[in-house]
Amino acid sequence: MKKIQIFSVSLGILIAFLLGFGANVLLFNDDSIEVYANDNTETIVIDAGHGGYDVGCIAWDGTQEKDITLDIALSTGELLEEAGYNVVYTRTSDNVSWPEDNKEDLQSRVDIAENANADYYISIHVNSSDYNDGASGYETYVDFNDDEMVEMAESIHEQLGLLNYTLDRGLMDTNEIPLYVVSNNSIPALLLEVGFITDINDFNYMVNNSDDLAQAIANGIMNSIKAEEINEEV
Ligand SMILES: [Zn+2]
């Protein structure tokens, strides 16, 4: 009798353990699926061009590039953060952490990305030209040997194109036209010129629709990261 009792108790414990274990496995799987779906672990550096002592280009009304880039950069970063990405900003105000020296300024921005061990570096700028040459549109500087960043640039251009505010001037190869923050960066990087401060339509759009521009840039970045993840899974 006693042996049978001990046996059935042990069996009961074993069954309970197995059920519990099974349930744990199922729960664990559920958790990992959920975590995976929301797991935007990439670190994205958002670099607002210029800042502090360096005003960038200036519009006829005195508006400075550094203020337009900061506006768009902060909104872009916020959207990426809301989507769960880790965002690192080179600056979040007109106060800059680097000295008044162009080389040290640019190197400090690269250092911020490298120290954060970031996955992507997105620099936001505004173009300028002579007022009478009619230049307008957005363009992106990227290393043409870096397929992933070329795809991200194309993805951003696709989204900017939906806004229909100006011309798509295409992509520029930093192997031909080197840009410090792209060419001297171990983090995959691109530099977007959102429009021309010297073009009245571009200028008005950049000043009045910075949130739309930020949404397009953020969507372009996120679509490209997701497409890359799907490619890796296949
Ligand atoms: Zn600039």
PDB file of C-alpha atoms and ligand atoms in Angstrom:
ATOM      1  CA  MET A   1       0.000   0.000   0.000  1.00  0.00           C
ATOM      2  CA  LYS A   2       2.656   2.480   1.071  1.00  0.00           C
ATOM      3  CA  LYS A   3       4.765   1.845  -2.022  1.00  0.00           C
ATOM      4  CA  ILE A   4       1.774   2.462  -4.276  1.00  0.00           C
ATOM      5  CA  GLN A   5       0.961   5.681  -2.420  1.00  0.00           C
ATOM      6  CA  ILE A   6       4.530   6.968  -2.748  1.00  0.00           C
ATOM      7  CA  PHE A   7       4.504   5.964  -6.404  1.00  0.00           C
ATOM      8  CA  SER A   8       1.259   7.803  -7.129  1.00  0.00           C
ATOM      9  CA  VAL A   9       2.431  10.898  -5.240  1.00  0.00           C
ATOM     10  CA  SER A  10       5.687  10.853  -7.208  1.00  0.00           C
ATOM     11  CA  LEU A  11       3.755  10.358 -10.428  1.00  0.00           C
ATOM     12  CA  GLY A  12       1.510  13.262  -9.467  1.00  0.00           C
ATOM     13  CA  ILE A  13       4.541  15.492  -8.847  1.00  0.00           C
ATOM     14  CA  LEU A  14       6.081  14.340 -12.116  1.00  0.00           C
ATOM     15  CA  ILE A  15       2.878  15.090 -14.066  1.00  0.00           C
ATOM     16  CA  ALA A  16       2.523  18.488 -12.340  1.00  0.00           C
ATOM     17  CA  PHE A  17       6.164  19.234 -13.130  1.00  0.00           C
ATOM     18  CA  LEU A  18       5.775  18.237 -16.771  1.00  0.00           C
ATOM     19  CA  LEU A  19       2.575  20.267 -17.129  1.00  0.00           C
ATOM     20  CA  GLY A  20       4.231  23.220 -15.457  1.00  0.00           C
ATOM     21  CA  PHE A  21       7.304  22.832 -17.595  1.00  0.00           C
ATOM     22  CA  GLY A  22       5.177  22.548 -20.726  1.00  0.00           C
ATOM     23  CA  ALA A  23       3.227  25.642 -19.786  1.00  0.00           C
ATOM     24  CA  ASN A  24       6.486  27.478 -19.116  1.00  0.00           C
ATOM     25  CA  VAL A  25       7.829  26.514 -22.505  1.00  0.00           C
ATOM     26  CA  LEU A  26       4.639  27.737 -24.167  1.00  0.00           C
ATOM     27  CA  LEU A  27       4.657  30.980 -22.196  1.00  0.00           C
ATOM     28  CA  PHE A  28       8.321  31.494 -22.890  1.00  0.00           C
ATOM     29  CA  ASN A  29       7.714  31.022 -26.617  1.00  0.00           C
ATOM     30  CA  ASP A  30       4.821  33.459 -26.530  1.00  0.00           C
ATOM     31  CA  ASP A  31       7.004  35.989 -24.768  1.00  0.00           C
ATOM     32  CA  SER A  32       9.861  35.628 -27.191  1.00  0.00           C
ATOM     33  CA  ILE A  33       7.563  36.060 -30.185  1.00  0.00           C
ATOM     34  CA  GLU A  34       6.107  39.203 -28.660  1.00  0.00           C
ATOM     35  CA  VAL A  35       9.495  40.576 -27.667  1.00  0.00           C
ATOM     36  CA  TYR A  36      10.858  39.829 -31.119  1.00  0.00           C
ATOM     37  CA  ALA A  37       8.000  41.676 -32.835  1.00  0.00           C
ATOM     38  CA  ASN A  38       8.567  44.851 -30.792  1.00  0.00           C
ATOM     39  CA  ASP A  39      12.268  44.524 -30.407  1.00  0.00           C
ATOM     40  CA  ASN A  40      13.639  47.521 -32.289  1.00  0.00           C
ATOM     41  CA  THR A  41      17.061  47.328 -30.729  1.00  0.00           C
ATOM     42  CA  GLU A  42      18.923  49.389 -33.310  1.00  0.00           C
ATOM     43  CA  THR A  43      20.684  52.527 -32.142  1.00  0.00           C
ATOM     44  CA  ILE A  44      20.204  55.428 -34.536  1.00  0.00           C
ATOM     45  CA  VAL A  45      22.228  58.622 -34.263  1.00  0.00           C
ATOM     46  CA  ILE A  46      20.345  61.712 -35.401  1.00  0.00           C
ATOM     47  CA  ASP A  47      22.713  64.540 -36.202  1.00  0.00           C
ATOM     48  CA  ALA A  48      21.221  68.017 -36.518  1.00  0.00           C
ATOM     49  CA  GLY A  49      23.634  69.803 -38.853  1.00  0.00           C
ATOM     50  CA  HIS A  50      25.623  72.793 -37.541  1.00  0.00           C
ATOM     51  CA  GLY A  51      24.681  74.406 -34.200  1.00  0.00           C
ATOM     52  CA  GLY A  52      26.114  76.815 -31.658  1.00  0.00           C
ATOM     53  CA  TYR A  53      28.849  78.983 -33.179  1.00  0.00           C
ATOM     54  CA  ASP A  54      28.224  77.414 -36.609  1.00  0.00           C
ATOM     55  CA  VAL A  55      24.943  78.722 -38.025  1.00  0.00           C
ATOM     56  CA  GLY A  56      25.126  76.930 -41.405  1.00  0.00           C
ATOM     57  CA  CYS A  57      23.511  78.688 -44.344  1.00  0.00           C
ATOM     58  CA  ILE A  58      21.255  81.700 -43.854  1.00  0.00           C
ATOM     59  CA  ALA A  59      17.967  82.591 -45.558  1.00  0.00           C
ATOM     60  CA  TRP A  60      17.192  86.098 -46.830  1.00  0.00           C
ATOM     61  CA  ASP A  61      15.047  86.683 -43.742  1.00  0.00           C
ATOM     62  CA  GLY A  62      17.863  85.690 -41.386  1.00  0.00           C
ATOM     63  CA  THR A  63      16.600  82.163 -40.624  1.00  0.00           C
ATOM     64  CA  GLN A  64      19.612  79.940 -39.960  1.00  0.00           C
ATOM     65  CA  GLU A  65      20.166  76.396 -41.176  1.00  0.00           C
ATOM     66  CA  LYS A  66      21.099  75.196 -37.669  1.00  0.00           C
ATOM     67  CA  ASP A  67      17.575  75.963 -36.401  1.00  0.00           C
ATOM     68  CA  ILE A  68      15.805  74.225 -39.304  1.00  0.00           C
ATOM     69  CA  THR A  69      17.973  71.108 -38.967  1.00  0.00           C
ATOM     70  CA  LEU A  70      17.424  70.969 -35.188  1.00  0.00           C
ATOM     71  CA  ASP A  71      13.654  71.175 -35.615  1.00  0.00           C
ATOM     72  CA  ILE A  72      13.529  68.340 -38.149  1.00  0.00           C
ATOM     73  CA  ALA A  73      16.115  66.254 -36.270  1.00  0.00           C
ATOM     74  CA  LEU A  74      14.302  66.417 -32.922  1.00  0.00           C
ATOM     75  CA  SER A  75      10.960  65.452 -34.487  1.00  0.00           C
ATOM     76  CA  THR A  76      12.554  62.618 -36.465  1.00  0.00           C
ATOM     77  CA  GLY A  77      14.256  61.288 -33.332  1.00  0.00           C
ATOM     78  CA  GLU A  78      11.042  61.489 -31.337  1.00  0.00           C
ATOM     79  CA  LEU A  79       9.184  59.387 -33.925  1.00  0.00           C
ATOM     80  CA  LEU A  80      11.946  56.765 -33.921  1.00  0.00           C
ATOM     81  CA  GLU A  81      11.937  56.683 -30.105  1.00  0.00           C
ATOM     82  CA  GLU A  82       8.158  56.234 -30.096  1.00  0.00           C
ATOM     83  CA  ALA A  83       8.665  53.226 -32.395  1.00  0.00           C
ATOM     84  CA  GLY A  84      11.054  51.754 -29.807  1.00  0.00           C
ATOM     85  CA  TYR A  85      14.407  52.550 -31.384  1.00  0.00           C
ATOM     86  CA  ASN A  86      17.313  53.769 -29.298  1.00  0.00           C
ATOM     87  CA  VAL A  87      18.045  57.295 -30.500  1.00  0.00           C
ATOM     88  CA  VAL A  88      21.233  59.221 -29.768  1.00  0.00           C
ATOM     89  CA  TYR A  89      21.334  62.907 -30.677  1.00  0.00           C
ATOM     90  CA  THR A  90      24.530  64.803 -31.450  1.00  0.00           C
ATOM     91  CA  ARG A  91      22.741  67.844 -30.023  1.00  0.00           C
ATOM     92  CA  THR A  92      19.239  68.564 -28.705  1.00  0.00           C
ATOM     93  CA  SER A  93      19.511  72.348 -28.506  1.00  0.00           C
ATOM     94  CA  ASP A  94      21.715  75.148 -29.779  1.00  0.00           C
ATOM     95  CA  ASN A  95      24.269  74.250 -27.091  1.00  0.00           C
ATOM     96  CA  VAL A  96      27.014  72.115 -28.566  1.00  0.00           C
ATOM     97  CA  SER A  97      29.436  69.899 -26.666  1.00  0.00           C
ATOM     98  CA  TRP A  98      32.396  70.534 -28.982  1.00  0.00           C
ATOM     99  CA  PRO A  99      34.827  73.435 -29.369  1.00  0.00           C
ATOM    100  CA  GLU A 100      34.531  76.170 -32.021  1.00  0.00           C
ATOM    101  CA  ASP A 101      36.652  74.328 -34.527  1.00  0.00           C
ATOM    102  CA  ASN A 102      35.249  72.860 -37.720  1.00  0.00           C
ATOM    103  CA  LYS A 103      37.385  69.696 -37.696  1.00  0.00           C
ATOM    104  CA  GLU A 104      36.830  68.975 -33.993  1.00  0.00           C
ATOM    105  CA  ASP A 105      33.145  69.794 -34.445  1.00  0.00           C
ATOM    106  CA  LEU A 106      32.690  67.144 -37.151  1.00  0.00           C
ATOM    107  CA  GLN A 107      34.936  64.590 -35.428  1.00  0.00           C
ATOM    108  CA  SER A 108      32.962  65.001 -32.191  1.00  0.00           C
ATOM    109  CA  ARG A 109      29.761  64.086 -34.043  1.00  0.00           C
ATOM    110  CA  VAL A 110      31.455  60.951 -35.391  1.00  0.00           C
ATOM    111  CA  ASP A 111      32.814  60.150 -31.898  1.00  0.00           C
ATOM    112  CA  ILE A 112      29.293  60.329 -30.449  1.00  0.00           C
ATOM    113  CA  ALA A 113      28.136  57.704 -32.981  1.00  0.00           C
ATOM    114  CA  GLU A 114      31.161  55.450 -32.496  1.00  0.00           C
ATOM    115  CA  ASN A 115      31.051  55.671 -28.681  1.00  0.00           C
ATOM    116  CA  ALA A 116      27.360  54.731 -28.788  1.00  0.00           C
ATOM    117  CA  ASN A 117      28.276  51.796 -31.027  1.00  0.00           C
ATOM    118  CA  ALA A 118      25.380  52.969 -33.188  1.00  0.00           C
ATOM    119  CA  ASP A 119      23.915  51.046 -36.093  1.00  0.00           C
ATOM    120  CA  TYR A 120      23.105  54.079 -38.238  1.00  0.00           C
ATOM    121  CA  TYR A 121      24.121  57.713 -38.436  1.00  0.00           C
ATOM    122  CA  ILE A 122      21.689  60.131 -40.074  1.00  0.00           C
ATOM    123  CA  SER A 123      22.838  63.701 -40.580  1.00  0.00           C
ATOM    124  CA  ILE A 124      20.231  66.323 -41.484  1.00  0.00           C
ATOM    125  CA  HIS A 125      21.229  69.459 -43.395  1.00  0.00           C
ATOM    126  CA  VAL A 126      19.815  72.223 -45.560  1.00  0.00           C
ATOM    127  CA  ASN A 127      21.376  73.141 -48.894  1.00  0.00           C
ATOM    128  CA  SER A 128      22.070  76.574 -50.339  1.00  0.00           C
ATOM    129  CA  SER A 129      22.940  78.073 -53.663  1.00  0.00           C
ATOM    130  CA  ASP A 130      22.851  81.415 -55.436  1.00  0.00           C
ATOM    131  CA  TYR A 131      19.425  82.945 -55.194  1.00  0.00           C
ATOM    132  CA  ASN A 132      19.106  83.311 -58.944  1.00  0.00           C
ATOM    133  CA  ASP A 133      20.191  79.826 -60.109  1.00  0.00           C
ATOM    134  CA  GLY A 134      16.872  78.117 -59.367  1.00  0.00           C
ATOM    135  CA  ALA A 135      18.400  75.167 -57.505  1.00  0.00           C
ATOM    136  CA  SER A 136      15.886  73.246 -55.387  1.00  0.00           C
ATOM    137  CA  GLY A 137      15.240  69.755 -54.087  1.00  0.00           C
ATOM    138  CA  TYR A 138      16.536  67.156 -51.660  1.00  0.00           C
ATOM    139  CA  GLU A 139      19.616  64.975 -52.071  1.00  0.00           C
ATOM    140  CA  THR A 140      21.521  62.443 -49.979  1.00  0.00           C
ATOM    141  CA  TYR A 141      25.250  61.831 -49.669  1.00  0.00           C
ATOM    142  CA  VAL A 142      26.107  58.206 -49.067  1.00  0.00           C
ATOM    143  CA  ASP A 143      28.913  55.725 -49.742  1.00  0.00           C
ATOM    144  CA  PHE A 144      27.789  53.924 -52.916  1.00  0.00           C
ATOM    145  CA  ASN A 145      29.708  50.823 -51.779  1.00  0.00           C
ATOM    146  CA  ASP A 146      27.450  50.563 -48.722  1.00  0.00           C
ATOM    147  CA  ASP A 147      24.377  48.801 -50.126  1.00  0.00           C
ATOM    148  CA  GLU A 148      22.383  48.998 -46.910  1.00  0.00           C
ATOM    149  CA  MET A 149      22.823  52.768 -46.595  1.00  0.00           C
ATOM    150  CA  VAL A 150      22.102  53.314 -50.281  1.00  0.00           C
ATOM    151  CA  GLU A 151      18.847  51.412 -49.755  1.00  0.00           C
ATOM    152  CA  MET A 152      18.070  53.512 -46.675  1.00  0.00           C
ATOM    153  CA  ALA A 153      18.717  56.707 -48.659  1.00  0.00           C
ATOM    154  CA  GLU A 154      16.426  55.474 -51.444  1.00  0.00           C
ATOM    155  CA  SER A 155      13.794  54.583 -48.869  1.00  0.00           C
ATOM    156  CA  ILE A 156      13.958  58.109 -47.368  1.00  0.00           C
ATOM    157  CA  HIS A 157      13.726  59.653 -50.871  1.00  0.00           C
ATOM    158  CA  GLU A 158      10.691  57.494 -51.619  1.00  0.00           C
ATOM    159  CA  GLN A 159       8.933  58.889 -48.530  1.00  0.00           C
ATOM    160  CA  LEU A 160      10.006  62.486 -49.250  1.00  0.00           C
ATOM    161  CA  GLY A 161       8.668  61.999 -52.781  1.00  0.00           C
ATOM    162  CA  LEU A 162       5.213  61.285 -51.340  1.00  0.00           C
ATOM    163  CA  LEU A 163       5.212  64.789 -49.833  1.00  0.00           C
ATOM    164  CA  ASN A 164       5.581  66.182 -53.343  1.00  0.00           C
ATOM    165  CA  TYR A 165       7.152  69.446 -52.147  1.00  0.00           C
ATOM    166  CA  THR A 166      10.165  69.691 -54.425  1.00  0.00           C
ATOM    167  CA  LEU A 167      12.561  67.844 -56.751  1.00  0.00           C
ATOM    168  CA  ASP A 168      14.340  64.578 -55.994  1.00  0.00           C
ATOM    169  CA  ARG A 169      17.957  65.374 -56.905  1.00  0.00           C
ATOM    170  CA  GLY A 170      19.039  61.812 -56.226  1.00  0.00           C
ATOM    171  CA  LEU A 171      21.960  60.304 -54.334  1.00  0.00           C
ATOM    172  CA  MET A 172      25.571  61.551 -54.309  1.00  0.00           C
ATOM    173  CA  ASP A 173      28.519  59.188 -53.855  1.00  0.00           C
ATOM    174  CA  THR A 174      30.833  60.190 -50.996  1.00  0.00           C
ATOM    175  CA  ASN A 175      33.625  58.281 -52.759  1.00  0.00           C
ATOM    176  CA  GLU A 176      33.505  61.120 -55.313  1.00  0.00           C
ATOM    177  CA  ILE A 177      32.406  63.948 -53.031  1.00  0.00           C
ATOM    178  CA  PRO A 178      33.745  63.091 -49.556  1.00  0.00           C
ATOM    179  CA  LEU A 179      31.834  64.460 -46.568  1.00  0.00           C
ATOM    180  CA  TYR A 180      33.544  64.252 -43.202  1.00  0.00           C
ATOM    181  CA  VAL A 181      30.727  62.750 -41.104  1.00  0.00           C
ATOM    182  CA  VAL A 182      30.051  60.073 -43.727  1.00  0.00           C
ATOM    183  CA  SER A 183      33.545  59.422 -45.076  1.00  0.00           C
ATOM    184  CA  ASN A 184      35.326  59.352 -41.683  1.00  0.00           C
ATOM    185  CA  ASN A 185      32.709  57.340 -39.840  1.00  0.00           C
ATOM    186  CA  SER A 186      32.954  53.638 -38.961  1.00  0.00           C
ATOM    187  CA  ILE A 187      29.177  53.720 -38.364  1.00  0.00           C
ATOM    188  CA  PRO A 188      27.048  53.338 -41.538  1.00  0.00           C
ATOM    189  CA  ALA A 189      26.108  56.919 -42.357  1.00  0.00           C
ATOM    190  CA  LEU A 190      24.222  59.192 -44.694  1.00  0.00           C
ATOM    191  CA  LEU A 191      23.769  62.944 -44.953  1.00  0.00           C
ATOM    192  CA  LEU A 192      20.447  64.290 -46.175  1.00  0.00           C
ATOM    193  CA  GLU A 193      20.048  67.793 -47.597  1.00  0.00           C
ATOM    194  CA  VAL A 194      16.321  68.328 -47.128  1.00  0.00           C
ATOM    195  CA  GLY A 195      15.981  71.299 -49.476  1.00  0.00           C
ATOM    196  CA  PHE A 196      17.486  74.634 -50.515  1.00  0.00           C
ATOM    197  CA  ILE A 197      17.295  77.569 -48.125  1.00  0.00           C
ATOM    198  CA  THR A 198      17.758  79.764 -51.220  1.00  0.00           C
ATOM    199  CA  ASP A 199      14.621  78.393 -52.905  1.00  0.00           C
ATOM    200  CA  ILE A 200      11.443  80.081 -51.690  1.00  0.00           C
ATOM    201  CA  ASN A 201       9.272  76.964 -51.985  1.00  0.00           C
ATOM    202  CA  ASP A 202      11.797  74.646 -50.340  1.00  0.00           C
ATOM    203  CA  PHE A 203      12.400  77.199 -47.614  1.00  0.00           C
ATOM    204  CA  ASN A 204       8.718  77.724 -46.825  1.00  0.00           C
ATOM    205  CA  TYR A 205       8.098  73.985 -46.772  1.00  0.00           C
ATOM    206  CA  MET A 206      11.064  73.239 -44.488  1.00  0.00           C
ATOM    207  CA  VAL A 207      10.040  75.951 -42.031  1.00  0.00           C
ATOM    208  CA  ASN A 208       6.290  75.242 -42.022  1.00  0.00           C
ATOM    209  CA  ASN A 209       6.189  71.459 -42.520  1.00  0.00           C
ATOM    210  CA  SER A 210       9.085  70.191 -40.443  1.00  0.00           C
ATOM    211  CA  ASP A 211       6.829  67.558 -38.841  1.00  0.00           C
ATOM    212  CA  ASP A 212       5.873  66.123 -42.248  1.00  0.00           C
ATOM    213  CA  LEU A 213       9.530  66.011 -43.249  1.00  0.00           C
ATOM    214  CA  ALA A 214      10.411  64.286 -39.963  1.00  0.00           C
ATOM    215  CA  GLN A 215       7.660  61.718 -40.466  1.00  0.00           C
ATOM    216  CA  ALA A 216       8.889  60.975 -43.994  1.00  0.00           C
ATOM    217  CA  ILE A 217      12.512  60.641 -42.861  1.00  0.00           C
ATOM    218  CA  ALA A 218      11.557  58.412 -39.907  1.00  0.00           C
ATOM    219  CA  ASN A 219       9.333  56.235 -42.134  1.00  0.00           C
ATOM    220  CA  GLY A 220      12.123  55.930 -44.689  1.00  0.00           C
ATOM    221  CA  ILE A 221      14.591  54.828 -42.012  1.00  0.00           C
ATOM    222  CA  MET A 222      12.178  52.357 -40.401  1.00  0.00           C
ATOM    223  CA  ASN A 223      11.011  50.840 -43.709  1.00  0.00           C
ATOM    224  CA  SER A 224      14.606  50.256 -44.703  1.00  0.00           C
ATOM    225  CA  ILE A 225      15.544  48.640 -41.359  1.00  0.00           C
ATOM    226  CA  LYS A 226      12.495  46.355 -41.558  1.00  0.00           C
ATOM    227  CA  ALA A 227      13.281  45.377 -45.157  1.00  0.00           C
ATOM    228  CA  GLU A 228      16.838  44.583 -44.085  1.00  0.00           C
ATOM    229  CA  GLU A 229      15.563  42.367 -41.234  1.00  0.00           C
ATOM    230  CA  ILE A 230      13.296  40.453 -43.627  1.00  0.00           C
ATOM    231  CA  ASN A 231      16.258  39.963 -45.997  1.00  0.00           C
ATOM    232  CA  GLU A 232      18.345  38.580 -43.130  1.00  0.00           C
ATOM    233  CA  GLU A 233      15.612  36.096 -42.169  1.00  0.00           C
ATOM    234  CA  VAL A 234      15.180  34.731 -45.705  1.00  0.00           C
TER     235      VAL A 234
HETATM  236 ZN    ZN B   1      24.732  72.118 -43.665  1.00  0.00          ZN
END
